[in-house]
Coordinates of C-alpha atoms and ligand atoms in Angstrom, one line a residue:
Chain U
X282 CA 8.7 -29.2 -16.7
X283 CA 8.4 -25.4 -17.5
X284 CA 5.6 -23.6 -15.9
X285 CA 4.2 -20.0 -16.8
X286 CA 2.3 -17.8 -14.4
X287 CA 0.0 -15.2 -15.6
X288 CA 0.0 -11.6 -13.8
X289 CA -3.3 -11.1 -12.5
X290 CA -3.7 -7.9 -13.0
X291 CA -2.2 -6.9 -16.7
X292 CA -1.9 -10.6 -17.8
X293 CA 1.7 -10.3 -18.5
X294 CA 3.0 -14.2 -18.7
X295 CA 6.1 -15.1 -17.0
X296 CA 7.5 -18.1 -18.9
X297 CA 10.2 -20.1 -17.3
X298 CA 11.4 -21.5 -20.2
X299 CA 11.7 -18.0 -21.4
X300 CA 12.9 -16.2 -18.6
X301 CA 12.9 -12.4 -18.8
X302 CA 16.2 -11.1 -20.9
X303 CA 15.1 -7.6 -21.1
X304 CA 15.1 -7.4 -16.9
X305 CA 17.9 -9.8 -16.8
X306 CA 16.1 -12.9 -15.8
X307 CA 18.2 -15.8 -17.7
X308 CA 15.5 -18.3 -20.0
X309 CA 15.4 -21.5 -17.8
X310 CA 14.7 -19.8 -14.1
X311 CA 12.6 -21.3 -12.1
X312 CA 9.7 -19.2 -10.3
X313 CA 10.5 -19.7 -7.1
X314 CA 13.8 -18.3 -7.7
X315 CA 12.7 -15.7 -9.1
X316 CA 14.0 -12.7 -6.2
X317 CA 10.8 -12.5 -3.7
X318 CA 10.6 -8.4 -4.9
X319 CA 10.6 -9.3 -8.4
X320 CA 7.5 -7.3 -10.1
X321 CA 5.9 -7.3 -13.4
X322 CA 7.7 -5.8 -15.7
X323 CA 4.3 -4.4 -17.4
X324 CA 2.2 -3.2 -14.5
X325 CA 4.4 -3.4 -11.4
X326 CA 2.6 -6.3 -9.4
X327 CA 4.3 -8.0 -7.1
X328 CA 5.0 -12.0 -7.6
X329 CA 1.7 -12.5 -5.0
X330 CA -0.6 -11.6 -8.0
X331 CA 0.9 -14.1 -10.3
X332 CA -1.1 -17.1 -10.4
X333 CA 0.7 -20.9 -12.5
X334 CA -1.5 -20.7 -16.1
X335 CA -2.7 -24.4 -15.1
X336 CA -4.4 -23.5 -12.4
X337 CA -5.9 -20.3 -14.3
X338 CA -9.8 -21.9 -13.3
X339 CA -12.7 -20.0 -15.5
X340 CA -14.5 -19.2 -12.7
X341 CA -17.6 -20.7 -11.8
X342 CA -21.4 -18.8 -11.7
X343 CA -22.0 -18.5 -8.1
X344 CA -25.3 -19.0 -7.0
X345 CA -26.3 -16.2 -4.4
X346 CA -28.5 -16.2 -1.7
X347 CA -30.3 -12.7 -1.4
X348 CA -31.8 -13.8 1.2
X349 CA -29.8 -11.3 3.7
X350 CA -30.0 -8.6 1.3
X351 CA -33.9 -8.1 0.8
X352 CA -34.5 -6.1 4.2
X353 CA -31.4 -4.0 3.3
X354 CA -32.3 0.1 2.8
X355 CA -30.2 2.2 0.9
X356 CA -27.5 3.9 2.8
X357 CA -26.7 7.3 3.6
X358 CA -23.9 9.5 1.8
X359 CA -21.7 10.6 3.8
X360 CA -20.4 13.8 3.1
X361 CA -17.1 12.2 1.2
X362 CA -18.9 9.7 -0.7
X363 CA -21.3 13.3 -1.7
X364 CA -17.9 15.6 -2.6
X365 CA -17.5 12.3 -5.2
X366 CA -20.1 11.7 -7.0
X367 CA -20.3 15.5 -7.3
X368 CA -16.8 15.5 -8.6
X369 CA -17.6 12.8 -10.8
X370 CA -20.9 14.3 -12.1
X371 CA -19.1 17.1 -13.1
X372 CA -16.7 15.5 -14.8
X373 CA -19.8 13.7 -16.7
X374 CA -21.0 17.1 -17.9
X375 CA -17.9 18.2 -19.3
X376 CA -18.1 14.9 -21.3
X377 CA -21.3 16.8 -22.7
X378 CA -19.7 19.8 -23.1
X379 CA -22.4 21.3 -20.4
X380 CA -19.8 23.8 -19.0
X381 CA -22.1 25.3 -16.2
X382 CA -23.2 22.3 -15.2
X383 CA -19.8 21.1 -14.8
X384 CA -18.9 24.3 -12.4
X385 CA -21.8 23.9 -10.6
X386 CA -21.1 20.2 -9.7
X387 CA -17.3 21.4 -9.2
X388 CA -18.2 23.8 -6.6
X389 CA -20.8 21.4 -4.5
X390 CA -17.9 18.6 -4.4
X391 CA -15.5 21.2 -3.0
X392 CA -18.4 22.3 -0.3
X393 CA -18.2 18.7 0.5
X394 CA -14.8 18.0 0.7
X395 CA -14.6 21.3 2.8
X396 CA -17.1 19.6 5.5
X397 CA -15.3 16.3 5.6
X398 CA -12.1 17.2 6.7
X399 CA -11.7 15.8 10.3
X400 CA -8.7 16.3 12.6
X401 CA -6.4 12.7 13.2
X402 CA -3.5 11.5 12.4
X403 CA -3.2 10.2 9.2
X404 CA -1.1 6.9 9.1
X405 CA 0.3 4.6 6.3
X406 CA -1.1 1.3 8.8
X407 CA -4.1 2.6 8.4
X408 CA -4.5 2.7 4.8
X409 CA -3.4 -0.5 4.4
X410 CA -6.1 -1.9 6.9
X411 CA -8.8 -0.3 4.5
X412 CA -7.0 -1.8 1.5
X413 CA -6.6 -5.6 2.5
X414 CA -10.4 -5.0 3.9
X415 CA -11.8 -4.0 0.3
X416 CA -9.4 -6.8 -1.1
X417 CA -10.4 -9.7 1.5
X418 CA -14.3 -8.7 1.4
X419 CA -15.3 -5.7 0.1
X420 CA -15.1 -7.2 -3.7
X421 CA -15.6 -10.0 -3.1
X422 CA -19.2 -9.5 -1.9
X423 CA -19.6 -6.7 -4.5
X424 CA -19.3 -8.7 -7.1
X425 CA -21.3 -11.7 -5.9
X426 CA -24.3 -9.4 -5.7
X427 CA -23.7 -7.9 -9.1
X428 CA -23.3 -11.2 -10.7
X429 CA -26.6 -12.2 -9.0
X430 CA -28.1 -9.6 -11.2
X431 CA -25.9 -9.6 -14.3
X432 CA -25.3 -6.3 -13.6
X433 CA -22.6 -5.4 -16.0
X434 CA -21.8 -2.3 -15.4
X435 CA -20.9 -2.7 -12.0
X436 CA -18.8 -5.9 -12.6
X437 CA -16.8 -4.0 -14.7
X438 CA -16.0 -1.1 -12.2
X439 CA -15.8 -3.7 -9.9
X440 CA -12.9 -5.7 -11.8
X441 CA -11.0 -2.4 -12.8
X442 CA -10.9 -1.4 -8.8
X443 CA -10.0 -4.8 -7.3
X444 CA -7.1 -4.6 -9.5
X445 CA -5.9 -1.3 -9.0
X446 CA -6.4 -1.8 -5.6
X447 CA -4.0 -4.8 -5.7
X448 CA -1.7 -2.7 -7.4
X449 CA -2.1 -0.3 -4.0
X450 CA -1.4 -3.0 -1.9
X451 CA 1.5 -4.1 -3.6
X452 CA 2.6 -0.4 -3.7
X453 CA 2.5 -0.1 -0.3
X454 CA 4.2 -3.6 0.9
X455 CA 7.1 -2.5 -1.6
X456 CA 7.4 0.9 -0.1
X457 CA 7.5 -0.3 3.6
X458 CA 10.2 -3.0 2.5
X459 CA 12.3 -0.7 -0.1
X460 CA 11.6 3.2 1.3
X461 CA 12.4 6.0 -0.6
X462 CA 14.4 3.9 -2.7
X463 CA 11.3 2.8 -4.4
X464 CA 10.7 6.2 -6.0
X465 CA 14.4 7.6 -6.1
X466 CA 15.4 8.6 -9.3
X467 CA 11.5 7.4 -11.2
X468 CA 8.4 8.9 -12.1
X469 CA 5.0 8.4 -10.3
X470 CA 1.9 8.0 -12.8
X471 CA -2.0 7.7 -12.2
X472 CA -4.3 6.7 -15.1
X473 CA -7.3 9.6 -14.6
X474 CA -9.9 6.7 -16.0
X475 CA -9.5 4.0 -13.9
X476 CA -6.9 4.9 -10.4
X477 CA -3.9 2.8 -11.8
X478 CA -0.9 4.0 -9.8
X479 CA 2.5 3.3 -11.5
X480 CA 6.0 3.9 -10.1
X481 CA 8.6 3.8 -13.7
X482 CA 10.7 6.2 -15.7
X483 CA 8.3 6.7 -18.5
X484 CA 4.3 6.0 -18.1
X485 CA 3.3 2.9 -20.0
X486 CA 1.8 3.0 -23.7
X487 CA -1.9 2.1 -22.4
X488 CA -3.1 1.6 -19.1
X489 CA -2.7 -1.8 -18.0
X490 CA -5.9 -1.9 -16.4
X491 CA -8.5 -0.3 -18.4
X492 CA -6.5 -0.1 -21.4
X493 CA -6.6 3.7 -21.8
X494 CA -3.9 5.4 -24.1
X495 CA -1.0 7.3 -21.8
X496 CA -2.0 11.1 -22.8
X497 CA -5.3 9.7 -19.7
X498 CA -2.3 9.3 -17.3
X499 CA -0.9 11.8 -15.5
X500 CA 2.2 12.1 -13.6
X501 CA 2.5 12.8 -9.9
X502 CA 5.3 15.5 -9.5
X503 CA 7.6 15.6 -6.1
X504 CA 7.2 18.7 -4.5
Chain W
X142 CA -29.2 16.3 -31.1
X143 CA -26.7 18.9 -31.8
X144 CA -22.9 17.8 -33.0
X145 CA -20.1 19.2 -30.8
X146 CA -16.4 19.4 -31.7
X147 CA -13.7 18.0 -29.7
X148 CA -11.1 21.1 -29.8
X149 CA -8.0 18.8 -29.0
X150 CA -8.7 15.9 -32.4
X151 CA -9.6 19.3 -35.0
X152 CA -6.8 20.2 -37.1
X153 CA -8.4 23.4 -38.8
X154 CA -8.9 21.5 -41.9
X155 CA -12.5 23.4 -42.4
X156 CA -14.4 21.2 -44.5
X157 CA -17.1 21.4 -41.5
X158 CA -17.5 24.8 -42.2
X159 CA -18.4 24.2 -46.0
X160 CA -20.7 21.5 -45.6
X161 CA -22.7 23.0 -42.8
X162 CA -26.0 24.1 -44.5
X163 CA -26.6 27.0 -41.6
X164 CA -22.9 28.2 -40.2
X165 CA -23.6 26.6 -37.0
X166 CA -19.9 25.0 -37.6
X167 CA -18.8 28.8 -38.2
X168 CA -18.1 30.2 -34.7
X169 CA -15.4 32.5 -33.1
X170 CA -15.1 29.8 -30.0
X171 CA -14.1 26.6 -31.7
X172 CA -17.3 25.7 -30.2
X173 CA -20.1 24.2 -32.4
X174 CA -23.2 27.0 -32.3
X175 CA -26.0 24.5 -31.2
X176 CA -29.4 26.6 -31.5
X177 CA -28.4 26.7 -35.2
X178 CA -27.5 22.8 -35.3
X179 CA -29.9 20.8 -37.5
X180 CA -30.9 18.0 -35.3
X181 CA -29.3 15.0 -36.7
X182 CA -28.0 16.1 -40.1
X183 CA -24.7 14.9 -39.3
X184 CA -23.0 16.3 -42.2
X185 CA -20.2 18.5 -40.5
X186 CA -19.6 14.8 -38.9
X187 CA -19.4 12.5 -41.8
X188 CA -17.3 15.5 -43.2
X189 CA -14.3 16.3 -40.7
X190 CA -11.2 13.8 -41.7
X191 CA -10.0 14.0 -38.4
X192 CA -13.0 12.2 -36.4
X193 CA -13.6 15.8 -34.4
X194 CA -17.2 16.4 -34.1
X195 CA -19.5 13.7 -33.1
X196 CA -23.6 14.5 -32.2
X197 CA -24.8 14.6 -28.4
X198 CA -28.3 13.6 -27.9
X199 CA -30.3 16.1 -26.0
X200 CA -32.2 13.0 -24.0
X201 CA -30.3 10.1 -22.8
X202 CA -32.4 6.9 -22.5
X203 CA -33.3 6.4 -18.7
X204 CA -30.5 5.2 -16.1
X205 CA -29.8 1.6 -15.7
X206 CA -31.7 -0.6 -13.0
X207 CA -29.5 -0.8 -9.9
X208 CA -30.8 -3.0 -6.7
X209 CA -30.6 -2.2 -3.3
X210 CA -28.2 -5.0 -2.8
X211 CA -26.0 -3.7 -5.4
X212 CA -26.3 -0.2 -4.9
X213 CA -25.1 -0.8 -1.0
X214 CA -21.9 -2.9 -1.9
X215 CA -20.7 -0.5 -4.2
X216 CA -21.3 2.7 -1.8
X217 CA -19.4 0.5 1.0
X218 CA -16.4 0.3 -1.6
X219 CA -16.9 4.1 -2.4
X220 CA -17.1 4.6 1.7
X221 CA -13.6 2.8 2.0
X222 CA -11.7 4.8 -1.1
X223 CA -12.7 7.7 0.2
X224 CA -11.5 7.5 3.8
X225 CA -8.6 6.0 1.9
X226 CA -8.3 9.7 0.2
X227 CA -8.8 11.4 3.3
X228 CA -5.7 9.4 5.0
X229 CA -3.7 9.8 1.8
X230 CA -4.2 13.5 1.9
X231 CA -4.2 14.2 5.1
X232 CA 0.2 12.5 4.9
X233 CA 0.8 14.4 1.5
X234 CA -0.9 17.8 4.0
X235 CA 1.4 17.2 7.2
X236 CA 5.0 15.0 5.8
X237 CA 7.9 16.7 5.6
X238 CA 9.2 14.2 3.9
X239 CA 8.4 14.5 -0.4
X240 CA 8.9 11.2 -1.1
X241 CA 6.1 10.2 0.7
X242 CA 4.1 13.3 0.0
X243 CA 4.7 12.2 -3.8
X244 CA 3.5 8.8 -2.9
X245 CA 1.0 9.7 -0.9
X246 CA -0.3 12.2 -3.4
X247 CA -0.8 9.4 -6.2
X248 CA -3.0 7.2 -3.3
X249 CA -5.2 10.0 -2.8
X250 CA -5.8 10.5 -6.4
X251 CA -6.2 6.9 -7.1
X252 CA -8.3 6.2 -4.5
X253 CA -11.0 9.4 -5.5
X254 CA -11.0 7.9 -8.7
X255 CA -12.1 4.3 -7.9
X256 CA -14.7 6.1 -5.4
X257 CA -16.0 8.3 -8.6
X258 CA -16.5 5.0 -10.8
X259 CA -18.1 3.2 -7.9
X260 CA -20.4 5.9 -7.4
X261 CA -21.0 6.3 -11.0
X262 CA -21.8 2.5 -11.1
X263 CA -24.4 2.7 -8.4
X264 CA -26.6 4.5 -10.3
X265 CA -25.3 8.3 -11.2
X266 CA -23.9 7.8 -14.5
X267 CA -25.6 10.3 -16.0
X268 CA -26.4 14.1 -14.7
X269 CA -29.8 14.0 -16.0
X270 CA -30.5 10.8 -14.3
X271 CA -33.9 10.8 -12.0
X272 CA -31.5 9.7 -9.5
X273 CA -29.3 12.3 -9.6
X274 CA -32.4 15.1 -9.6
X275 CA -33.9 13.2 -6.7
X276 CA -30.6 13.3 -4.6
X277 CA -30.8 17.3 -5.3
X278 CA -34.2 17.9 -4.5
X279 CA -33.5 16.0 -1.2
X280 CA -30.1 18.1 -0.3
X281 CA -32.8 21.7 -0.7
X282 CA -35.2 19.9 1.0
X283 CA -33.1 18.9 4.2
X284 CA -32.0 21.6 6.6
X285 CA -28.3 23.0 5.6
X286 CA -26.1 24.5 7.0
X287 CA -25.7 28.6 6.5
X288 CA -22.4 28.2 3.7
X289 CA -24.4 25.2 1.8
X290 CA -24.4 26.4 -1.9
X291 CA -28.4 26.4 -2.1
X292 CA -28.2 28.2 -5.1
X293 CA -25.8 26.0 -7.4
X294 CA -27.9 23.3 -6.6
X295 CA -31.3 25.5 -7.4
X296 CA -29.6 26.1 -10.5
X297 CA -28.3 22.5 -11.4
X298 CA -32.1 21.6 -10.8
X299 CA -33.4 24.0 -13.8
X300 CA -30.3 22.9 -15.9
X301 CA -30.1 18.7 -15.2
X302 CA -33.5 17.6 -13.8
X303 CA -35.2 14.7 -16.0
X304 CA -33.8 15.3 -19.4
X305 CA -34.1 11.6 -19.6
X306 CA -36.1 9.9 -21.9
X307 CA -39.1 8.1 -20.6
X308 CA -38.7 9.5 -17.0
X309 CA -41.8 11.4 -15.7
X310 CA -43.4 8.5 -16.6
X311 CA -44.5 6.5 -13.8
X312 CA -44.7 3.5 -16.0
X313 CA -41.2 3.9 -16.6
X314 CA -40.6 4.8 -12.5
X315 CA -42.3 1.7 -11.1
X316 CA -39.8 -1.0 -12.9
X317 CA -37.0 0.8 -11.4
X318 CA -35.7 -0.5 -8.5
X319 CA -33.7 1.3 -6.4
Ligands
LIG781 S1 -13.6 19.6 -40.5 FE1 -12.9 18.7 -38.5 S2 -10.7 19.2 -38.4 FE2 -11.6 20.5 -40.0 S3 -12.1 22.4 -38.9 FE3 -14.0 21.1 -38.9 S4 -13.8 20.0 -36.9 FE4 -11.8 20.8 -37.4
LIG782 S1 -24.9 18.6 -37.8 FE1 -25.4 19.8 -39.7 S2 -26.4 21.7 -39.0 FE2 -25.3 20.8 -37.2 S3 -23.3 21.7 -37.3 FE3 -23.1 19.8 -38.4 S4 -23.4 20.4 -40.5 FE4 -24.2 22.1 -39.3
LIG783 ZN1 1.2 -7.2 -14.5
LIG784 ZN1 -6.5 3.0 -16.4

């Protein structure tokens, strides 16, 4: 029998029967041999984040227990986490077209991201600890506790970052298998609205992720 | 409520400036004069074929409710991204190599971004926010050090602080839970 599996990120559907033409994937081939560094042809996940549309589950209201989270006190900002928001306040008052409020937020992030810059050695290993933390429970207990509360909002940003942070991580396992080959001769994009990092010749017509038209994403340029 | 015009959608087309019963529309700046702005006549907007000027409400309705438990998860997220930027940067800063500068360039973008939105989500959407003028009023009220720009955040306190609907109101405060 022919199976389809559905990209989890874009929702692109990879249809056996079907194959892929356009990439040169004949109709008929089977998933599993489909080449291991295959990625979607929309967004640029790797085959990991394809799941068989069977088994496609809608998934169940899960019952929390806040019972660990009542003694919890806000926490601090650290001085990153402050250079942010500010940056992202800012951007919320040009949105309003509140020019000097927009400056004035500008110029606080940038005190902030002055203070924060520590001395180490920066390392690709490291970065991808961070990711596959945020991916294994980071979201995963971010969105339990927004769904406890039906806060919508949150699940939303939520659901945009978990997948653009897939897209990271599949960024990064491609770049430590492929090199420099993976950018040579290509084009690096990022979607300004939601993070969406994508490695093609021409950036996609809307964002995979959020859905915002290309003239929101912004290429990268080698320099 | 005063209508503003997005610069990039207007295609000079000028009915605005014809149906605008006071020449707020009429203005050397492309900008839209707001003390002359009739609050909510809407005419300019109704007018423009190309969908360019839309009306900003001078008060916002009050920022969401955002729990504890909530709030926390979302600034642990923010907390990751943003050491994520701060590696990503710190390779695009010291590689010679600009391949991975490139690469490493899009990360650190990427990863302020998702940082901004969980932020944003935890309970500083808006600038006017109570939130937001709390979080001011306690950077002046802590001891800084001798470069902190006191004075942009003085002035974002005149400008920002409490233009929300409703807030001031302690009815409205004690439901909040943050
Ligand atoms: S009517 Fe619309 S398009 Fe024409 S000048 Fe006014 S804002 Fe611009
Ligand atoms: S809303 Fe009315 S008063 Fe204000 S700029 Fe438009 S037409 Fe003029
Ligand atoms: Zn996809
Ligand atoms: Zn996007």
């Amino acid at each position: 029998m022919m199976r389809k599996f559905v990209c989890g990120i874009c929702g692109f559907v990879y249809d056996e029967s079907l194959g892929y033409p356009e990439g040169g994937i004949a109709p008929g081939l089977k998933w599993e041999d489909l080449p291991e560094d295959w990625i979607c042809p929309l967004c640029g996940a790797t085959k990991v984040e394809f799941k068989e549309q069977e088994t496609v589950i809608p998934e169940e209201k899960k019952q929390s227990s806040l019972d660990e989270e009542h003694q919890e006190k806000i926490r601090e900002l650290s001085f990153k986490e402050l250079s942010a928001l500010c940056s992202n306040l800012s951007k919320g008052c040009e949105k309003q077209y509140r020019n000097e409020e927009a400056d004035l937020f500008r110029q606080l992030a940038e005190y902030y991201d002055s203070k924060s810059s520590a001395a180490f050695e920066a390392q690709i290993s490291d970065l991808a600890a961070l990711i596959e933390a945020d991916l294994s429970s980071g979201y995963e207990n971010a969105n339990r506790r927004a769904a406890a509360v039906s806060d919508r909002g949150a699940l939303r940003a939520l659901t945009w970052g978990e997948k653009v942070t897939r897209i990271l991580s599949s960024l990064l396992s491609r770049y430590e298998k492929q090199g420099e080959t993976l950018l040579a001769n290509t084009n690096v994009y990022v979607c300004e609205i939601c993070g969406f990092v994508y490695i093609g010749d021409e950036a996609p017509e809307i964002c995979p992720v959020c859905k915002v038209p290309n003239l929101k994403i912004a290429q990268i340029q080698r320099g | 409520m005063h209508a503003v015009r997005n610069i990039r959608l207007c295609t000079k087309d000028c009915l605005c400036l014809y149906v605008c019963p006071t020449g707020a529309t009429d203005t050397e700046t492309g900008q839209i004069d707001a003390s002359k702005c009739l609050s909510g006549c809407r005419a300019c907007v109704d007018a423009c074929p190309s969908h360019a000027i839309s009306l900003i409400p001078a008060e916002f309705p009050p920022q969401q409710e955002k729990t504890v438990s909530v709030k926390n998860a979302l600034l642990t997220l923010a907390a990751s991204k943003m050491d994520q930027e701060e590696i990503a940067s710190k390779l695009a800063e010291t590689t010679g190599n600009p391949v991975l500068r490139q690469l490493a360039e899009a990360l650190g973008k990427s990863n302020r971004l998702m940082a901004e939105d969980m932020l944003r989500e935890s309970g500083y959407m808006l600038p006017q926010s109570r939130t937001v003028g709390e979080l001011l009023e306690s950077l002046l009220s802590e001891k800084q050090p001798a470069d902190f720009p006191e004075a942009a955040v003085k002035r974002l306190l005149e400008l920002v602080n409490g233009n929300t609907m409703q807030e001031g109101k302690a009815s409205a405060f004690e439901k909040i839970d943050y």
